[in-house]
Amino acid sequence: MAQKYLQDKFIEALLKKYPRKASLSLVIADILKIERESAIRRLNNRVNFTINEMGILAEKLRISIDQLLFSDADNTTVSLKLHHPNSIASMEDYLVLVTPYLNQIKLAEYEKIEMGAVFNTLPLEFMIPYPHLIKFYYFKLGRYSIGGKEFSDFGKWEIPHSIKSFLNELQSIYDRIQSVFYIWNYITFFNIINDIKYFHTIGLVNNEDLGMLKEDIHHFLYDIEGYCGGIKQWDFWDQKVNLYITKLDLGMSYAYHYRTNNGDCTCFLRSFFTYSFLGTDQDSALSIRNWVGSLKAVSTLISGTGEKERVLFFKEQHELANTL
């Protein structure tokens, strides 16, 4: 009974991709290397898809089997890739882990993209213009994910050329995104400041570097506040960005890219250890898009409006930075 139920759900998912059975049968035949008549028998439920066939089609057509098995109207099922500390051999290995993320954005190179995100760790695009802040991000990642003597002195360590190339490519791709909003979790800077303090306490960051990090953080906050108040341009984004703040602590960062011309959507769930989930299954991705958008209802818009909330928020962030 469960197998039949899964077969029905799988066929429904296939038909969402290709509503015309005639076209879908050709696609299935081509992917599975079977006769078209065999594909039609499977679509008409006269023959079941094998588990292996479902896996091949799910991968090629971006269908989540977990979503078919376990989801309901109120929940979205996702699979996480949990990267263990000291499990990466080098920064080049790290780039291998994040390349699928970059490739998904590249797919939409000539399309109009809507992007939304809620975060409790600063997104890379926020830190790129601030050399010490972005350096600390990668130094911390290297310290916990790679380890070794290479990451024992923040002052002497330099961001590898491969990472700089990745960041340049990331910026060039993001320049093409049409519509952007972020929801900034209050706890974000509290975490950053605590990380810097800890690294300073154990001798990985010296007093001079601590001062440069503090200066970068203040510059960052002044720049973002100036942008939100309409008196500065955001160095990373040329287009309008809506920035919200929220006191909800969601435990992870969530983002999506939605292609407005064809409704295709990709979602990202990120913990500190790289991108823990990259979702291309449309049901899951669109569900996360709707959920991220719904968080605006419990957040405060501070770009272009909400002056009192904006002033108080950035005052609190500067006070946190001053504790360094």
mmCIF file with all atom_site columns, N, CA and C in Angstrom, residues 146-183:
data_model
loop_
_atom_site.group_PDB
_atom_site.id
_atom_site.type_symbol
_atom_site.label_atom_id
_atom_site.label_alt_id
_atom_site.label_comp_id
_atom_site.label_asym_id
_atom_site.label_entity_id
_atom_site.label_seq_id
_atom_site.pdbx_PDB_ins_code
_atom_site.Cartn_x
_atom_site.Cartn_y
_atom_site.Cartn_z
_atom_site.occupancy
_atom_site.B_iso_or_equiv
_atom_site.pdbx_formal_charge
_atom_site.auth_seq_id
_atom_site.auth_comp_id
_atom_site.auth_asym_id
_atom_site.auth_atom_id
_atom_site.pdbx_PDB_model_num
ATOM 1   N N  . ILE A 1 146 ? 39.465 23.031 9.133   1.00 0.00 ? 146 ILE A N  1
ATOM 2   C CA . ILE A 1 146 ? 40.720 22.485 8.636   1.00 0.00 ? 146 ILE A CA 1
ATOM 3   C C  . ILE A 1 146 ? 41.692 22.237 9.783   1.00 0.00 ? 146 ILE A C  1
ATOM 4   N N  . GLY A 1 147 ? 41.920 23.269 10.613  1.00 0.00 ? 147 GLY A N  1
ATOM 5   C CA . GLY A 1 147 ? 42.816 23.145 11.750  1.00 0.00 ? 147 GLY A CA 1
ATOM 6   C C  . GLY A 1 147 ? 44.281 23.219 11.338  1.00 0.00 ? 147 GLY A C  1
ATOM 7   N N  . GLY A 1 148 ? 45.163 22.975 12.274  1.00 0.00 ? 148 GLY A N  1
ATOM 8   C CA . GLY A 1 148 ? 46.588 22.985 11.997  1.00 0.00 ? 148 GLY A CA 1
ATOM 9   C C  . GLY A 1 148 ? 47.235 24.330 12.280  1.00 0.00 ? 148 GLY A C  1
ATOM 10  N N  . LYS A 1 149 ? 48.566 24.379 12.143  1.00 0.00 ? 149 LYS A N  1
ATOM 11  C CA . LYS A 1 149 ? 49.340 25.582 12.444  1.00 0.00 ? 149 LYS A CA 1
ATOM 12  C C  . LYS A 1 149 ? 49.003 26.744 11.526  1.00 0.00 ? 149 LYS A C  1
ATOM 13  N N  . GLU A 1 150 ? 48.512 26.449 10.337  1.00 0.00 ? 150 GLU A N  1
ATOM 14  C CA . GLU A 1 150 ? 48.180 27.510 9.383   1.00 0.00 ? 150 GLU A CA 1
ATOM 15  C C  . GLU A 1 150 ? 47.213 28.516 9.987   1.00 0.00 ? 150 GLU A C  1
ATOM 16  N N  . PHE A 1 151 ? 46.360 28.039 10.891  1.00 0.00 ? 151 PHE A N  1
ATOM 17  C CA . PHE A 1 151 ? 45.327 28.906 11.460  1.00 0.00 ? 151 PHE A CA 1
ATOM 18  C C  . PHE A 1 151 ? 45.588 29.187 12.942  1.00 0.00 ? 151 PHE A C  1
ATOM 19  N N  . SER A 1 152 ? 46.845 29.477 13.246  1.00 0.00 ? 152 SER A N  1
ATOM 20  C CA . SER A 1 152 ? 47.215 29.775 14.632  1.00 0.00 ? 152 SER A CA 1
ATOM 21  C C  . SER A 1 152 ? 47.545 31.251 14.841  1.00 0.00 ? 152 SER A C  1
ATOM 22  N N  . ASP A 1 153 ? 47.571 32.044 13.751  1.00 0.00 ? 153 ASP A N  1
ATOM 23  C CA . ASP A 1 153 ? 47.901 33.465 13.863  1.00 0.00 ? 153 ASP A CA 1
ATOM 24  C C  . ASP A 1 153 ? 47.121 34.244 12.814  1.00 0.00 ? 153 ASP A C  1
ATOM 25  N N  . PHE A 1 154 ? 46.091 34.936 13.254  1.00 0.00 ? 154 PHE A N  1
ATOM 26  C CA . PHE A 1 154 ? 45.230 35.688 12.340  1.00 0.00 ? 154 PHE A CA 1
ATOM 27  C C  . PHE A 1 154 ? 46.015 36.745 11.563  1.00 0.00 ? 154 PHE A C  1
ATOM 28  N N  . GLY A 1 155 ? 46.946 37.418 12.222  1.00 0.00 ? 155 GLY A N  1
ATOM 29  C CA . GLY A 1 155 ? 47.697 38.485 11.580  1.00 0.00 ? 155 GLY A CA 1
ATOM 30  C C  . GLY A 1 155 ? 48.552 38.016 10.425  1.00 0.00 ? 155 GLY A C  1
ATOM 31  N N  . LYS A 1 156 ? 49.127 36.831 10.547  1.00 0.00 ? 156 LYS A N  1
ATOM 32  C CA . LYS A 1 156 ? 50.017 36.314 9.512   1.00 0.00 ? 156 LYS A CA 1
ATOM 33  C C  . LYS A 1 156 ? 49.270 35.587 8.390   1.00 0.00 ? 156 LYS A C  1
ATOM 34  N N  . TRP A 1 157 ? 48.065 35.130 8.690   1.00 0.00 ? 157 TRP A N  1
ATOM 35  C CA . TRP A 1 157 ? 47.315 34.364 7.696   1.00 0.00 ? 157 TRP A CA 1
ATOM 36  C C  . TRP A 1 157 ? 46.725 35.287 6.634   1.00 0.00 ? 157 TRP A C  1
ATOM 37  N N  . GLU A 1 158 ? 46.711 34.838 5.384   1.00 0.00 ? 158 GLU A N  1
ATOM 38  C CA . GLU A 1 158 ? 46.129 35.596 4.281   1.00 0.00 ? 158 GLU A CA 1
ATOM 39  C C  . GLU A 1 158 ? 45.071 34.756 3.581   1.00 0.00 ? 158 GLU A C  1
ATOM 40  N N  . ILE A 1 159 ? 44.041 35.429 3.105   1.00 0.00 ? 159 ILE A N  1
ATOM 41  C CA . ILE A 1 159 ? 43.000 34.730 2.339   1.00 0.00 ? 159 ILE A CA 1
ATOM 42  C C  . ILE A 1 159 ? 43.609 34.198 1.044   1.00 0.00 ? 159 ILE A C  1
ATOM 43  N N  . PRO A 1 160 ? 43.464 32.918 0.748   1.00 0.00 ? 160 PRO A N  1
ATOM 44  C CA . PRO A 1 160 ? 44.028 32.355 -0.478  1.00 0.00 ? 160 PRO A CA 1
ATOM 45  C C  . PRO A 1 160 ? 43.452 33.015 -1.731  1.00 0.00 ? 160 PRO A C  1
ATOM 46  N N  . HIS A 1 161 ? 44.245 33.009 -2.790  1.00 0.00 ? 161 HIS A N  1
ATOM 47  C CA . HIS A 1 161 ? 43.808 33.611 -4.052  1.00 0.00 ? 161 HIS A CA 1
ATOM 48  C C  . HIS A 1 161 ? 42.535 32.938 -4.566  1.00 0.00 ? 161 HIS A C  1
ATOM 49  N N  . SER A 1 162 ? 42.426 31.623 -4.369  1.00 0.00 ? 162 SER A N  1
ATOM 50  C CA . SER A 1 162 ? 41.243 30.905 -4.849  1.00 0.00 ? 162 SER A CA 1
ATOM 51  C C  . SER A 1 162 ? 39.968 31.414 -4.181  1.00 0.00 ? 162 SER A C  1
ATOM 52  N N  . ILE A 1 163 ? 40.056 31.752 -2.884  1.00 0.00 ? 163 ILE A N  1
ATOM 53  C CA . ILE A 1 163 ? 38.889 32.298 -2.176  1.00 0.00 ? 163 ILE A CA 1
ATOM 54  C C  . ILE A 1 163 ? 38.571 33.698 -2.691  1.00 0.00 ? 163 ILE A C  1
ATOM 55  N N  . LYS A 1 164 ? 39.600 34.510 -2.936  1.00 0.00 ? 164 LYS A N  1
ATOM 56  C CA . LYS A 1 164 ? 39.367 35.853 -3.477  1.00 0.00 ? 164 LYS A CA 1
ATOM 57  C C  . LYS A 1 164 ? 38.688 35.778 -4.845  1.00 0.00 ? 164 LYS A C  1
ATOM 58  N N  . SER A 1 165 ? 39.103 34.820 -5.670  1.00 0.00 ? 165 SER A N  1
ATOM 59  C CA . SER A 1 165 ? 38.483 34.644 -6.986  1.00 0.00 ? 165 SER A CA 1
ATOM 60  C C  . SER A 1 165 ? 37.024 34.230 -6.844  1.00 0.00 ? 165 SER A C  1
ATOM 61  N N  . PHE A 1 166 ? 36.764 33.350 -5.873  1.00 0.00 ? 166 PHE A N  1
ATOM 62  C CA . PHE A 1 166 ? 35.390 32.923 -5.603  1.00 0.00 ? 166 PHE A CA 1
ATOM 63  C C  . PHE A 1 166 ? 34.517 34.113 -5.205  1.00 0.00 ? 166 PHE A C  1
ATOM 64  N N  . LEU A 1 167 ? 35.041 34.966 -4.329  1.00 0.00 ? 167 LEU A N  1
ATOM 65  C CA . LEU A 1 167 ? 34.273 36.129 -3.864  1.00 0.00 ? 167 LEU A CA 1
ATOM 66  C C  . LEU A 1 167 ? 34.018 37.115 -5.003  1.00 0.00 ? 167 LEU A C  1
ATOM 67  N N  . ASN A 1 168 ? 35.011 37.305 -5.871  1.00 0.00 ? 168 ASN A N  1
ATOM 68  C CA . ASN A 1 168 ? 34.817 38.190 -7.027  1.00 0.00 ? 168 ASN A CA 1
ATOM 69  C C  . ASN A 1 168 ? 33.736 37.644 -7.950  1.00 0.00 ? 168 ASN A C  1
ATOM 70  N N  . GLU A 1 169 ? 33.749 36.343 -8.158  1.00 0.00 ? 169 GLU A N  1
ATOM 71  C CA . GLU A 1 169 ? 32.743 35.728 -9.018  1.00 0.00 ? 169 GLU A CA 1
ATOM 72  C C  . GLU A 1 169 ? 31.365 35.825 -8.371  1.00 0.00 ? 169 GLU A C  1
ATOM 73  N N  . LEU A 1 170 ? 31.314 35.627 -7.070  1.00 0.00 ? 170 LEU A N  1
ATOM 74  C CA . LEU A 1 170 ? 30.054 35.744 -6.347  1.00 0.00 ? 170 LEU A CA 1
ATOM 75  C C  . LEU A 1 170 ? 29.467 37.135 -6.515  1.00 0.00 ? 170 LEU A C  1
ATOM 76  N N  . GLN A 1 171 ? 30.307 38.155 -6.380  1.00 0.00 ? 171 GLN A N  1
ATOM 77  C CA . GLN A 1 171 ? 29.829 39.525 -6.502  1.00 0.00 ? 171 GLN A CA 1
ATOM 78  C C  . GLN A 1 171 ? 29.325 39.812 -7.913  1.00 0.00 ? 171 GLN A C  1
ATOM 79  N N  . SER A 1 172 ? 30.028 39.329 -8.922  1.00 0.00 ? 172 SER A N  1
ATOM 80  C CA . SER A 1 172 ? 29.613 39.586 -10.299 1.00 0.00 ? 172 SER A CA 1
ATOM 81  C C  . SER A 1 172 ? 28.268 38.926 -10.602 1.00 0.00 ? 172 SER A C  1
ATOM 82  N N  . ILE A 1 173 ? 28.025 37.759 -9.991  1.00 0.00 ? 173 ILE A N  1
ATOM 83  C CA . ILE A 1 173 ? 26.746 37.075 -10.201 1.00 0.00 ? 173 ILE A CA 1
ATOM 84  C C  . ILE A 1 173 ? 25.626 37.805 -9.474  1.00 0.00 ? 173 ILE A C  1
ATOM 85  N N  . TYR A 1 174 ? 25.890 38.220 -8.248  1.00 0.00 ? 174 TYR A N  1
ATOM 86  C CA . TYR A 1 174 ? 24.858 38.896 -7.457  1.00 0.00 ? 174 TYR A CA 1
ATOM 87  C C  . TYR A 1 174 ? 24.465 40.246 -8.051  1.00 0.00 ? 174 TYR A C  1
ATOM 88  N N  . ASP A 1 175 ? 25.354 40.832 -8.834  1.00 0.00 ? 175 ASP A N  1
ATOM 89  C CA . ASP A 1 175 ? 25.029 42.102 -9.480  1.00 0.00 ? 175 ASP A CA 1
ATOM 90  C C  . ASP A 1 175 ? 23.815 41.980 -10.388 1.00 0.00 ? 175 ASP A C  1
ATOM 91  N N  . ARG A 1 176 ? 23.495 40.765 -10.820 1.00 0.00 ? 176 ARG A N  1
ATOM 92  C CA . ARG A 1 176 ? 22.401 40.568 -11.771 1.00 0.00 ? 176 ARG A CA 1
ATOM 93  C C  . ARG A 1 176 ? 21.070 40.278 -11.085 1.00 0.00 ? 176 ARG A C  1
ATOM 94  N N  . ILE A 1 177 ? 21.062 40.165 -9.761  1.00 0.00 ? 177 ILE A N  1
ATOM 95  C CA . ILE A 1 177 ? 19.819 39.904 -9.041  1.00 0.00 ? 177 ILE A CA 1
ATOM 96  C C  . ILE A 1 177 ? 18.973 41.176 -9.007  1.00 0.00 ? 177 ILE A C  1
ATOM 97  N N  . GLN A 1 178 ? 17.695 41.029 -9.315  1.00 0.00 ? 178 GLN A N  1
ATOM 98  C CA . GLN A 1 178 ? 16.823 42.194 -9.511  1.00 0.00 ? 178 GLN A CA 1
ATOM 99  C C  . GLN A 1 178 ? 16.175 42.710 -8.227  1.00 0.00 ? 178 GLN A C  1
ATOM 100 N N  . SER A 1 179 ? 15.729 41.795 -7.376  1.00 0.00 ? 179 SER A N  1
ATOM 101 C CA . SER A 1 179 ? 14.954 42.166 -6.187  1.00 0.00 ? 179 SER A CA 1
ATOM 102 C C  . SER A 1 179 ? 15.521 41.449 -4.973  1.00 0.00 ? 179 SER A C  1
ATOM 103 N N  . VAL A 1 180 ? 15.802 42.205 -3.900  1.00 0.00 ? 180 VAL A N  1
ATOM 104 C CA . VAL A 1 180 ? 16.500 41.635 -2.739  1.00 0.00 ? 180 VAL A CA 1
ATOM 105 C C  . VAL A 1 180 ? 15.872 42.119 -1.434  1.00 0.00 ? 180 VAL A C  1
ATOM 106 N N  . PHE A 1 181 ? 15.688 41.186 -0.490  1.00 0.00 ? 181 PHE A N  1
ATOM 107 C CA . PHE A 1 181 ? 15.383 41.602 0.874   1.00 0.00 ? 181 PHE A CA 1
ATOM 108 C C  . PHE A 1 181 ? 16.109 40.682 1.848   1.00 0.00 ? 181 PHE A C  1
ATOM 109 N N  . TYR A 1 182 ? 16.494 41.257 2.988   1.00 0.00 ? 182 TYR A N  1
ATOM 110 C CA . TYR A 1 182 ? 17.146 40.514 4.063   1.00 0.00 ? 182 TYR A CA 1
ATOM 111 C C  . TYR A 1 182 ? 16.388 40.738 5.361   1.00 0.00 ? 182 TYR A C  1
ATOM 112 N N  . ILE A 1 183 ? 16.339 39.692 6.187   1.00 0.00 ? 183 ILE A N  1
ATOM 113 C CA . ILE A 1 183 ? 15.814 39.812 7.546   1.00 0.00 ? 183 ILE A CA 1
ATOM 114 C C  . ILE A 1 183 ? 16.964 39.495 8.493   1.00 0.00 ? 183 ILE A C  1
#
